[in-house]
Coordinates of C-alpha atoms in Angstrom, one line a residue:
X1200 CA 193.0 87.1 102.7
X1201 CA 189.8 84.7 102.9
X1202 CA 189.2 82.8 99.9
X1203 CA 185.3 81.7 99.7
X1204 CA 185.4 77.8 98.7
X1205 CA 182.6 75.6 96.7
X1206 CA 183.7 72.5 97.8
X1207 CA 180.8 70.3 98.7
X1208 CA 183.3 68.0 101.0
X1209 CA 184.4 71.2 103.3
X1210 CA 180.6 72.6 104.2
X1211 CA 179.4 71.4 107.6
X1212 CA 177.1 68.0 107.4
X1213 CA 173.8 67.8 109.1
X1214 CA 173.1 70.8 110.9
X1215 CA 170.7 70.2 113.4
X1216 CA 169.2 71.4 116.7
X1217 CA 169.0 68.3 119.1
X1218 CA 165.2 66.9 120.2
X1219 CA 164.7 69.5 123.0
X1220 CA 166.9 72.0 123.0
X1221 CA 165.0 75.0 122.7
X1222 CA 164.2 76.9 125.4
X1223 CA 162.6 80.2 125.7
X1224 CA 166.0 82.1 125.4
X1225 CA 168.2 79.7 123.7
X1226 CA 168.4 77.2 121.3
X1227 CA 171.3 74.4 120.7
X1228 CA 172.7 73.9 117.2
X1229 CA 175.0 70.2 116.5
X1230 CA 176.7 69.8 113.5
X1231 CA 178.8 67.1 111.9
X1232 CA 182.4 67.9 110.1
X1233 CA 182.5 68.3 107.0
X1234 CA 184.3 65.5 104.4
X1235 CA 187.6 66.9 104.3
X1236 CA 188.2 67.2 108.3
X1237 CA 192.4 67.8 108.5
X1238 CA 193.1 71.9 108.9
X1239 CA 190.2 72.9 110.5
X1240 CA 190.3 76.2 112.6
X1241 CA 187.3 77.1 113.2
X1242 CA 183.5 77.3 112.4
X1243 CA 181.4 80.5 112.2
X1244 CA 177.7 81.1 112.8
X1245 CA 175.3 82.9 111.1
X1246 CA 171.8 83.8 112.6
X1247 CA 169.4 85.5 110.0
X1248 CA 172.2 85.9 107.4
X1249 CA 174.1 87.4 110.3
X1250 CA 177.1 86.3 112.3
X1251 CA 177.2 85.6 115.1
X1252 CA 179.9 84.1 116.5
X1253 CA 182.4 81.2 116.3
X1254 CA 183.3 77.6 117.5
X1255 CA 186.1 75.3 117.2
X1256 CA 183.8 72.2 118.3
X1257 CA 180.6 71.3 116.6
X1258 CA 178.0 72.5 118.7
X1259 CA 177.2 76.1 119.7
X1260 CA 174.2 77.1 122.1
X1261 CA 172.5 80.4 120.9
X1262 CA 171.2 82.8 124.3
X1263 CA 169.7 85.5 125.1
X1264 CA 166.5 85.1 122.6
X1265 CA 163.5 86.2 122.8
X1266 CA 160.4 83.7 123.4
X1267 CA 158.3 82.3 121.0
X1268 CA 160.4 83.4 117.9
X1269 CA 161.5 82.0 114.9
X1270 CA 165.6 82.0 113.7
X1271 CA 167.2 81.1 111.3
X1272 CA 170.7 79.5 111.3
X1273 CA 173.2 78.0 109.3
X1274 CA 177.4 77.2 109.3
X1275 CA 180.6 77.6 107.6
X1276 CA 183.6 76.0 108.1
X1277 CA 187.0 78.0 108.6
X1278 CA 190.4 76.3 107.4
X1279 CA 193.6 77.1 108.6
X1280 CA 194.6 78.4 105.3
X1281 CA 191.9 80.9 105.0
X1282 CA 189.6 79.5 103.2
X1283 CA 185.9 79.2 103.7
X1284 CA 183.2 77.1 102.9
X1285 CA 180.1 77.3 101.3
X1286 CA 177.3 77.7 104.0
X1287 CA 175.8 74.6 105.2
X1288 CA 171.5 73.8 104.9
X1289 CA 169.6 76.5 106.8
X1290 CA 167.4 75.5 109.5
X1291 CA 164.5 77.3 110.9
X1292 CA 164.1 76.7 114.9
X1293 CA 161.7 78.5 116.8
X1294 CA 162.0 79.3 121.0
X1295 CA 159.7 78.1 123.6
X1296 CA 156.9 81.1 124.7
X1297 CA 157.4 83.1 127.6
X1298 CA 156.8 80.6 130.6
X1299 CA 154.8 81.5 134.1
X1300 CA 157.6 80.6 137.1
X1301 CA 156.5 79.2 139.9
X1302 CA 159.0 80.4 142.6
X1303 CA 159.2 77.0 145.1
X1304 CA 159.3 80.1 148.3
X1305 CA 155.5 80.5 147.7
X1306 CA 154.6 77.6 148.4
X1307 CA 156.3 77.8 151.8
X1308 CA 160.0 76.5 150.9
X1309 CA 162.9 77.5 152.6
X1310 CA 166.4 77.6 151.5
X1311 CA 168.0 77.2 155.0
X1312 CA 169.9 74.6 154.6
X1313 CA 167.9 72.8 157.4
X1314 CA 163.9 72.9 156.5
X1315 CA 162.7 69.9 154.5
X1316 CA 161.4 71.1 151.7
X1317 CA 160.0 68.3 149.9
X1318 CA 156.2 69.3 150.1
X1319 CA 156.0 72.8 148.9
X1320 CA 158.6 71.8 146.1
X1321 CA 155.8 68.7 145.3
X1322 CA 153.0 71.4 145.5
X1323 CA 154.7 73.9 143.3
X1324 CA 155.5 71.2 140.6
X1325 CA 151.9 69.4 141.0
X1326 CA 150.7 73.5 140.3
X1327 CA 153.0 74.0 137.4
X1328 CA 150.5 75.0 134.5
X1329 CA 151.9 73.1 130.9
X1330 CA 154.6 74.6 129.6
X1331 CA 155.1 76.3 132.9
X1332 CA 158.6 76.5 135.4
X1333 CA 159.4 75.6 138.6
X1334 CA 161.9 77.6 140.0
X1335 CA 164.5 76.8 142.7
X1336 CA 166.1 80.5 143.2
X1337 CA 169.5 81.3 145.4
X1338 CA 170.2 79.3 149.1
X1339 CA 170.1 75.6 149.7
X1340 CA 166.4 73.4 149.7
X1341 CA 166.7 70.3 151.7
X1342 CA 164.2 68.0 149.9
X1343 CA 163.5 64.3 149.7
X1344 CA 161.8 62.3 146.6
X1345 CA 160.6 65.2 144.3
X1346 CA 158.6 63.6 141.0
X1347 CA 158.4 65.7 137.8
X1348 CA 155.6 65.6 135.6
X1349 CA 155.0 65.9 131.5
X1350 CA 155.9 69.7 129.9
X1351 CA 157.7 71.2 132.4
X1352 CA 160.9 72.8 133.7
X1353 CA 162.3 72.4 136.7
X1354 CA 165.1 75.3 136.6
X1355 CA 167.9 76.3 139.4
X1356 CA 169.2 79.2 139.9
X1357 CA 172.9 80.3 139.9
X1358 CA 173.5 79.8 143.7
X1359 CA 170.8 77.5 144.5
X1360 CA 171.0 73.8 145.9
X1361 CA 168.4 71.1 145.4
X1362 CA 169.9 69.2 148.5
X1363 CA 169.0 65.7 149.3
X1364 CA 168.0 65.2 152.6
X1365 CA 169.6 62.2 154.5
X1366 CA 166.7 60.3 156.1
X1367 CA 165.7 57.4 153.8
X1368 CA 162.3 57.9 154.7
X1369 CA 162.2 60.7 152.5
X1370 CA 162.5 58.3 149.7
X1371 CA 159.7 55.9 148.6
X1372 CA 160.6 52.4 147.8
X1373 CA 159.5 52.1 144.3
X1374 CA 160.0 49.4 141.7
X1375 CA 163.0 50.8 138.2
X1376 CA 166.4 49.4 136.4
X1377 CA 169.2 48.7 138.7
X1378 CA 172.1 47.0 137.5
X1379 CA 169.7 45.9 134.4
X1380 CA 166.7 44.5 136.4
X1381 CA 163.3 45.7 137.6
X1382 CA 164.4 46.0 140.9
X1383 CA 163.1 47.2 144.6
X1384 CA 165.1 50.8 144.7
X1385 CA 164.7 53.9 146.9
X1386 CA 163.4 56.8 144.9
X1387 CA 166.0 59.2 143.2
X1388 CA 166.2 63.0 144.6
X1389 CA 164.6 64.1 141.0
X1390 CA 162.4 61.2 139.5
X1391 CA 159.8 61.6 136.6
X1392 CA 156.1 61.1 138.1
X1393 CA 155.0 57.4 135.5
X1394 CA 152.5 54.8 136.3
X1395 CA 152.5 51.3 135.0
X1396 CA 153.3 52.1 130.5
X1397 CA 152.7 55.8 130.7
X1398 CA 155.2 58.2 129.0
X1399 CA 156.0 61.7 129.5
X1400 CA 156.9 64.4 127.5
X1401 CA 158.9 67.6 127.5
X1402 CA 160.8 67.8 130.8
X1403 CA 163.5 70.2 131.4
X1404 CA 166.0 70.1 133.8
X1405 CA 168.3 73.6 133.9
X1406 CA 169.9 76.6 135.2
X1407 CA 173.7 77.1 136.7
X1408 CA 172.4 75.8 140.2
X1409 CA 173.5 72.3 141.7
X1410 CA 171.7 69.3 142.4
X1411 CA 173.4 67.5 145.2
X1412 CA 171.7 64.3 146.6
X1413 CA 173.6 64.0 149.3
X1414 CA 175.4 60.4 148.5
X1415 CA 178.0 59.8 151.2
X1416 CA 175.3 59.9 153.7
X1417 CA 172.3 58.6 152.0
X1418 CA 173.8 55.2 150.4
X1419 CA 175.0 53.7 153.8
X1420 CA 171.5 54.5 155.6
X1421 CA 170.0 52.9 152.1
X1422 CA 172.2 49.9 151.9
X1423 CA 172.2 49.4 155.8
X1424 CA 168.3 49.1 156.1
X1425 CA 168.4 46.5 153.0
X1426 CA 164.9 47.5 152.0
X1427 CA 165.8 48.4 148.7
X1428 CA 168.8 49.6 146.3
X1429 CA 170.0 53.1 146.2
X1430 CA 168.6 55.5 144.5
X1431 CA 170.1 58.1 141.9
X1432 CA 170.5 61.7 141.8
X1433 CA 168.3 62.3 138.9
X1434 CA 166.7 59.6 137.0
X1435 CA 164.3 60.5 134.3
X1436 CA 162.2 57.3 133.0
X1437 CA 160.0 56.7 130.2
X1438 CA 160.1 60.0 129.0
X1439 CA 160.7 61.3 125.4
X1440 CA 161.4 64.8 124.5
X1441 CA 164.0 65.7 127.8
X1442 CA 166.8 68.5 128.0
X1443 CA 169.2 69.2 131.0
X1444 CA 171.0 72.3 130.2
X1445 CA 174.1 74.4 132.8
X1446 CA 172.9 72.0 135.9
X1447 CA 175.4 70.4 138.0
X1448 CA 174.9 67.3 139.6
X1449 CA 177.1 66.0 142.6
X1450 CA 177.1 63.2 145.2
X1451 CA 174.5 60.6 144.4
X1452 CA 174.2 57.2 146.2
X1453 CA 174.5 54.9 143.0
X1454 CA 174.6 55.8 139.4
X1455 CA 174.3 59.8 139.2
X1456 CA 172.2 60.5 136.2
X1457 CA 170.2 57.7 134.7
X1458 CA 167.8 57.8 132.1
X1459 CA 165.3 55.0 131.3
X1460 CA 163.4 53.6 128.5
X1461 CA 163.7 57.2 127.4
X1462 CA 164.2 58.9 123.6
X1463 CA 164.9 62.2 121.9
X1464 CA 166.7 64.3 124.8
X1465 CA 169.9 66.4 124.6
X1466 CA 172.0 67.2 127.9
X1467 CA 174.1 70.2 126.9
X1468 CA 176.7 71.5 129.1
X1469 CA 176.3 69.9 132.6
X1470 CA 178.6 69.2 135.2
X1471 CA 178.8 65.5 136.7
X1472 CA 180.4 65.0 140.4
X1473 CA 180.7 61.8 141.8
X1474 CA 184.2 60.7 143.1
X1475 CA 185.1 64.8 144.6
X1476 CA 183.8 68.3 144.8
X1477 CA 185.7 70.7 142.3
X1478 CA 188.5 70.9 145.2
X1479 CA 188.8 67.9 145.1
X1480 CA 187.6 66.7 148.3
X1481 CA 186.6 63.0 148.1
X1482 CA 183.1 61.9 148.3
X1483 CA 183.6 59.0 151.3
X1484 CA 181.1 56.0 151.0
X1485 CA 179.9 56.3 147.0
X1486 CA 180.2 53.3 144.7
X1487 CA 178.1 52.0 141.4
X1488 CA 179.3 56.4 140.7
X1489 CA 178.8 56.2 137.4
X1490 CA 178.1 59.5 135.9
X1491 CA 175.5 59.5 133.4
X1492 CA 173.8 56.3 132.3
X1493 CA 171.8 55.6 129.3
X1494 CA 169.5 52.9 129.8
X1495 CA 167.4 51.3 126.6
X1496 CA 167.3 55.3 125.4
X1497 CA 167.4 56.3 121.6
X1498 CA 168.0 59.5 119.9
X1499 CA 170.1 61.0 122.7
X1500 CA 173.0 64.3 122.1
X1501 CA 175.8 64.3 124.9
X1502 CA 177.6 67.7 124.0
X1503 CA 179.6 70.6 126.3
X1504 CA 179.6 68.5 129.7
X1505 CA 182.0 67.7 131.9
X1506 CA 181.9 64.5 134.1
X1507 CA 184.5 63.5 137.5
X1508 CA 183.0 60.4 138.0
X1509 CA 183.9 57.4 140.6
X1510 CA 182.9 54.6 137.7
X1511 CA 181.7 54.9 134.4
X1512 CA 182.2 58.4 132.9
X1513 CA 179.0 57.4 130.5
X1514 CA 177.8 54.1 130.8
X1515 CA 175.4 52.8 127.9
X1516 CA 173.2 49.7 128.8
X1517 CA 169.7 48.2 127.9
X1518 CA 169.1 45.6 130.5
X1519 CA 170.8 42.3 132.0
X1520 CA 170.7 39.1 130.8
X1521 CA 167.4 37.1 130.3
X1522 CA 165.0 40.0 131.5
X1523 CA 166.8 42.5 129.3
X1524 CA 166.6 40.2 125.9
X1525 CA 162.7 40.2 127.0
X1526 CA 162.0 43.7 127.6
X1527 CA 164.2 44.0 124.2
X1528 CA 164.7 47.7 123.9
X1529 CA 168.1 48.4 122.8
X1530 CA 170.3 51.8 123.6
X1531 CA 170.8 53.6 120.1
X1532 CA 171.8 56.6 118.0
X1533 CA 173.7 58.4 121.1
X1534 CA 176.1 61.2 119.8
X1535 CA 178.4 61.8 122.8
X1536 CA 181.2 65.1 121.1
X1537 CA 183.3 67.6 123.0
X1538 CA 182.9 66.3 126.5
X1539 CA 185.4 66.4 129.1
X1540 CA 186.0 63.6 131.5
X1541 CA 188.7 64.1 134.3
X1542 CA 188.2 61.0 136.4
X1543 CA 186.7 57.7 136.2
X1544 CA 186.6 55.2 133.1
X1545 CA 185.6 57.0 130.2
X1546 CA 182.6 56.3 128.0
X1547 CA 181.5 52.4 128.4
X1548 CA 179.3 50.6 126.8
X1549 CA 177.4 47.8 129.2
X1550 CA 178.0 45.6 130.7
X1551 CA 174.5 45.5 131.2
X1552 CA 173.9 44.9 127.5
X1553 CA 171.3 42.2 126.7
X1554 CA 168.7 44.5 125.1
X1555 CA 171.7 45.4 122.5
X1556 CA 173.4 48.9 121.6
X1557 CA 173.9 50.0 118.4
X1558 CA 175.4 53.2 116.5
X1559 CA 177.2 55.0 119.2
X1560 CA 179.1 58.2 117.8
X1561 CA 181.9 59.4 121.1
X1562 CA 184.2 62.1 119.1
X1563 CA 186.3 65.4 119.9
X1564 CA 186.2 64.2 123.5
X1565 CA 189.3 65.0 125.9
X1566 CA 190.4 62.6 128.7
X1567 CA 192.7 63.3 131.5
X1568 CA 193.5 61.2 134.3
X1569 CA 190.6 59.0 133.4
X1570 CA 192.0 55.0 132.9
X1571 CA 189.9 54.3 130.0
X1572 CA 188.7 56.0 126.6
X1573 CA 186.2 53.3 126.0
X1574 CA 185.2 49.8 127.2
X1575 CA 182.9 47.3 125.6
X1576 CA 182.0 44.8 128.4
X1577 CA 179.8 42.0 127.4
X1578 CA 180.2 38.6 129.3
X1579 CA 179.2 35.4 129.0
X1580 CA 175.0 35.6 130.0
X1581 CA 174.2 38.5 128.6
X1582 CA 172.8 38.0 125.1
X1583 CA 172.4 40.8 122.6
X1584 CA 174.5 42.7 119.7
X1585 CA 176.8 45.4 120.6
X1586 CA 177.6 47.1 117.1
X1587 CA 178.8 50.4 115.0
X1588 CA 180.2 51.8 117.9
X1589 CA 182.7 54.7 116.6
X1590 CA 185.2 56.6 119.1
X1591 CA 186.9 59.0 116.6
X1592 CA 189.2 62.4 117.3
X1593 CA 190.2 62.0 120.9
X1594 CA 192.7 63.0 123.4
X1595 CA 193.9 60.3 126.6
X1596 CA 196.6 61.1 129.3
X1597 CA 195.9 59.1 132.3
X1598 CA 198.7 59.6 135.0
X1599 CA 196.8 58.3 138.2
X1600 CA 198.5 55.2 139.2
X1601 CA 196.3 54.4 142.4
X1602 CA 194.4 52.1 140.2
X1603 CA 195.8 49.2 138.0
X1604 CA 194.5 46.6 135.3
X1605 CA 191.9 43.6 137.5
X1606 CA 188.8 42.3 136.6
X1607 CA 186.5 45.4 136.6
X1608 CA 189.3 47.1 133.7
X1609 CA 191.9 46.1 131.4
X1610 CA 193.1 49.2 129.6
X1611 CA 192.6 52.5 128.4
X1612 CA 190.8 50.9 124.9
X1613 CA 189.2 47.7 125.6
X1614 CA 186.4 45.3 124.5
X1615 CA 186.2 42.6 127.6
X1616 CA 183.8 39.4 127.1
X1617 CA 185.3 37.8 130.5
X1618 CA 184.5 41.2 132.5
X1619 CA 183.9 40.7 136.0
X1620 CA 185.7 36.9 136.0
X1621 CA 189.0 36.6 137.6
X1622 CA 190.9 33.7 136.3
X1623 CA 189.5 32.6 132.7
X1624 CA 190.5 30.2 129.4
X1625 CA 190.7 32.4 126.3
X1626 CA 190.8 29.1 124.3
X1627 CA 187.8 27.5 126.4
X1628 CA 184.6 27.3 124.4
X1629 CA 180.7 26.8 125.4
X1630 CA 178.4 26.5 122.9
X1631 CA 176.7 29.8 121.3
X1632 CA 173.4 30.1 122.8
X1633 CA 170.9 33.0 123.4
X1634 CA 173.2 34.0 126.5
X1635 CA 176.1 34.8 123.9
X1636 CA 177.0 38.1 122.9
X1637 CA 178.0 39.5 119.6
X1638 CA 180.5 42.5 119.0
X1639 CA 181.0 43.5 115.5
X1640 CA 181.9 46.4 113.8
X1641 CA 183.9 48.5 116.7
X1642 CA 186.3 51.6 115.4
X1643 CA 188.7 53.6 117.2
X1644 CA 190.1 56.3 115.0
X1645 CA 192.6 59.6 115.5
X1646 CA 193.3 58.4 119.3
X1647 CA 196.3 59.8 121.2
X1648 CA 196.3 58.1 124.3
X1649 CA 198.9 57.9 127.0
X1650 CA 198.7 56.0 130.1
X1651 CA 200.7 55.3 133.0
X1652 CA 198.8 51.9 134.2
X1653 CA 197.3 48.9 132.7
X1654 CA 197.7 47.9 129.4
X1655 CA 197.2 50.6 126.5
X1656 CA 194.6 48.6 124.2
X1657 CA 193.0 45.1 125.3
X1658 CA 190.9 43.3 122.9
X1659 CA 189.3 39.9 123.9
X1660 CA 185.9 38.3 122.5
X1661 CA 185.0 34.7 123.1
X1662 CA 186.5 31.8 121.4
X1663 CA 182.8 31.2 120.4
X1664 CA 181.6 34.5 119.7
X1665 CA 184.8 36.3 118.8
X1666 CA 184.3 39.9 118.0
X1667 CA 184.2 41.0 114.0
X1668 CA 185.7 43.8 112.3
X1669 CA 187.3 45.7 115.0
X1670 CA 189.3 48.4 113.3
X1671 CA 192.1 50.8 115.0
X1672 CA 193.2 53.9 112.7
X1673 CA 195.7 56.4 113.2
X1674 CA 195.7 55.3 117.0
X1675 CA 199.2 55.8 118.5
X1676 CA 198.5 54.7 122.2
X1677 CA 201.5 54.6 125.2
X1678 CA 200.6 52.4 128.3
X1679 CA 202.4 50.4 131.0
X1680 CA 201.7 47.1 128.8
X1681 CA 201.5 47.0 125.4
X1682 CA 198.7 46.0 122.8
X1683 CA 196.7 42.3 124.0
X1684 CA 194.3 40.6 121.6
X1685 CA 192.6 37.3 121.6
X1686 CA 189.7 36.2 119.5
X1687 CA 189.0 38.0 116.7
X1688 CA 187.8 37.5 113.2
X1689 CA 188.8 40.5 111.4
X1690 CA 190.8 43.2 113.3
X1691 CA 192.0 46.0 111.2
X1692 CA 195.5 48.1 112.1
X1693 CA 195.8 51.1 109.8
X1694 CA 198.8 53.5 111.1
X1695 CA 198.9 52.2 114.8
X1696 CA 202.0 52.9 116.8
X1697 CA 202.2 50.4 120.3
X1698 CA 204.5 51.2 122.8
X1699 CA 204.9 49.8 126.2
X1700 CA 206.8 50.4 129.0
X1701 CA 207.3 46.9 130.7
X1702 CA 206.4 44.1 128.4
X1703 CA 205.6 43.1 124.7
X1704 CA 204.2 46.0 122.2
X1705 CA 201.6 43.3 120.9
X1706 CA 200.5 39.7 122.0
X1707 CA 198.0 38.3 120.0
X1708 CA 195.9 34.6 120.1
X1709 CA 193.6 33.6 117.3
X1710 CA 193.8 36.9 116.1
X1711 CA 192.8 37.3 111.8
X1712 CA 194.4 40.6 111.4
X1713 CA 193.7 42.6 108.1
X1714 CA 195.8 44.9 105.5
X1715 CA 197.2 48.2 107.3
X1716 CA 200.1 49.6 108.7
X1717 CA 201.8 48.8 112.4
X1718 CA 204.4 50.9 113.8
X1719 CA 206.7 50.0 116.5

């Protein structure tokens, strides 16, 4: 029988729903796990004293509302033994109004496959009143450079394709981040619509449909005419207040999703494509595939999506070297929880890195056939603080073996201050200078991780700069190599298990390691 508990420590913490997440039927509710966090089965919710339903991750999206109402919500957490907690804060969130759709077929698109669409898609959004919807309804729109403006949603239906045409002409060379730099780029297939230090506000991106820019083709036309860089899928700059909800992007020519000088914005369950279709069917021709990219962004909630990317699952960055310490807008408070990633190199943070990135929360995240949990990549140039960076309650079994430890990746948990150099002295030091990075204050905690190549954890600062408190906990990681660490002031191992298939379980150089428990 259910026992009802008063424990403070086993009611949910911080029930929130993320900046943006409302919509006019549903609204998105994030959580954080209680204290006591072991024998958890399950958590219920209640709307208006009622439940609802259940979840066994900390989020849960609330449909079929009606507009313009309030609701009321709060949580409980269910333990395996039976006993539930006391109900967590109640929060009042209200819906969007009802919206006025503006369907893209009346102003003269076509969903063909074949007529380019990019006008009457531009004329509908231009027409879209505030607070009003674009709407992208079943067949496939061929469109070039569409631009999105302040309180609006641009929404896809369940069988309709935003397709990118191939012809780069269909794509303005305009001036945004690539690589870290303010650089010469095509436009993206979906861009926001800013001038000079404007801002925007309240842009939605949604609906089961698929955004497909049309990569393999595009990105050889764009790199061949060496006009400019490629452009992305989506890329949403200087915007605050931005939601992508159900979408699913595919195929881009560089980095897939890419957000810019952008805060408070949730993306809640969408689908990233960048290496293959579902099939799996290679894309031919993309590289820089990252999926989603946070780039000097605050405030940001990652939750329920899925990512197959050909680089960087999630790649956190706020700008390269000497231009990025200028502009000096750093990538912070980013809550990435139950994601899936099933190709590509987890959730990274830089290598562009110079603005700094702080308090990054990755957690109940599953991994499979991905090579890396996590990577901190901050080399010599770059500048800036990477710090309180948390990957806690994860799952990693990577059994592709077309890909092995080089330059680019070193293991499934690493933290890399020679990335991208070949051949390098681990003992060599240059004096500290702006251009020197500092890494402090890493954890990796409840990490399962199997993998079949590359070394299973490889920690390495700089014999100048050497990284500070990095702590493992309760990691028990299997790889091809074993455990490598150079240059670090104060690593913690607390219940860590090594094993390694073909060399030493740990090889450590001017290593300080602190009070905890190794297991062989």
């Amino acid at each position: 029988m259910d026992q009802l508990s008063n424990r403070k420590d086993e009611i949910p913490r911080n029930l929130i729903s993320p900046p943006a997440s409302q919509t006019e039927s549903s609204i998105a509710l994030v959580w954080d796990k209680p204290e006591v966090k072991t024998e958890i089965s399950y958590y219920q919710i209640y709307r208006n004293a009622e439940l609802l339903s259940t979840s066994r991750s900390t989020d849960y999206t609330v449909i079929d509302l009606l507009p313009d109402q309030q609701y009321e919500f709060y949580i409980k957490t269910v333990f395996k033994n039976g006993n539930i907690s006391a109900k967590s804060k109640t929060i009042k969130i209200d819906t969007k109004p009802d919206s006025i759709c503006y369907d893209i077929t009346s102003f003269g698109a076509k969903g063909d496959g074949k007529t380019l669409n990019t006008e009457a898609i531009q004329r509908a959004i231009d027409a879209c009143c505030e607070g009003g919807k674009v709407y992208i309804p079943q067949g496939v729109f061929v469109s070039g450079a569409i631009f999105l403006k302040s309180n609006m949603t641009l929404y896809v239906e369940k069988g309709g394709e935003l397709l990118g045409s191939s012809d780069t002409a269909n794509y303005p060379l305009i001036t945004y981040r690539w690589e870290g730099r303010e650089t010469l780029c095509y436009a993206s297939l979906i861009n926001t619509n800013v001038d000079g230090d404007e801002r925007l506000e309240s842009v939605v991106i949604e609906g089961q449909g698929t955004i497909n820019a049309n990569g393999s083709a595009l990105r050889k036309k764009e790199i061949s005419e060496e006009k400019g860089k490629p452009g992305r899928a989506v890329c949403i700059r200087n915007t605050d207040y931005f939601y992508m909800k159900d979408i699913t992007v595919r195929q881009s020519p560089a980095w897939c999703v890419h957000f810019i000088y952008c805060n408070h914005g949730s993306v809640n369950n969408v689908k990233v494509h960048t290496k293959t279709d579902e099939n799996g069917k290679k894309y031919e021709g993309i590289a820089n595939g990252d999926g989603l990219n946070p780039d000097s962004c605050s405030d940001m909630y990652i939750f329920h999506s899925m990512i197959a990317s050909q680089d960087d699952c999630i790649a956190i960055k706020s700008g390269r070297d000497q231009e990025g310490r200028q502009v000096n807008i750093p990538s912070e408070n980013i809550r990435v929880t139950n994601c899936r990633f099933e190709s590509g190199f987890g959730v990274a943070v830089g290598s562009e890195m110079s603005g700094s990135v702080r308090n990054v929360l990755v957690q109940d995240c599953q991994f499979n056939d991905v090579y890396s949990v996590g990577s901190i990549k901050a080399p010599r140039g770059r500048g800036g603080i990477v710090e309180n960076i948390r990957y806690e309650d994860i799952t990693f079994k990577n059994q592709d073996t077309s890909l092995s430890d080089c330059k680019w990746f070193r293991g499934a948990i690493y933290i890399d201050q020679y990335y991208s150099h070949d051949s390098f002295d681990v003992n060599e030091e240059v004096p500290f200078t702006d251009d020197t990075s500092i890494i402090r204050n890493i954890l990796f905690k409840n990490i399962t991780l199997d993998t079949e190549t590359g070394n299973a954890i490889y920690l390495t600062g700089l014999p100048e700069s050497p990284l500070e408190n990095v702590q493992l906990i309760n990691v028990h990681a299997i790889g091809k190599f074993g455990c490598k660490a150079n240059n670090i002031n104060s690593l913690v191992l607390d219940a860590v298990s090594v094993e390694s298939r073909e060399d030493e379980k740990f090889m450590f150089n001017n290593v300080a390691v602190k009070k905890g428990t190794v297991t062989s």
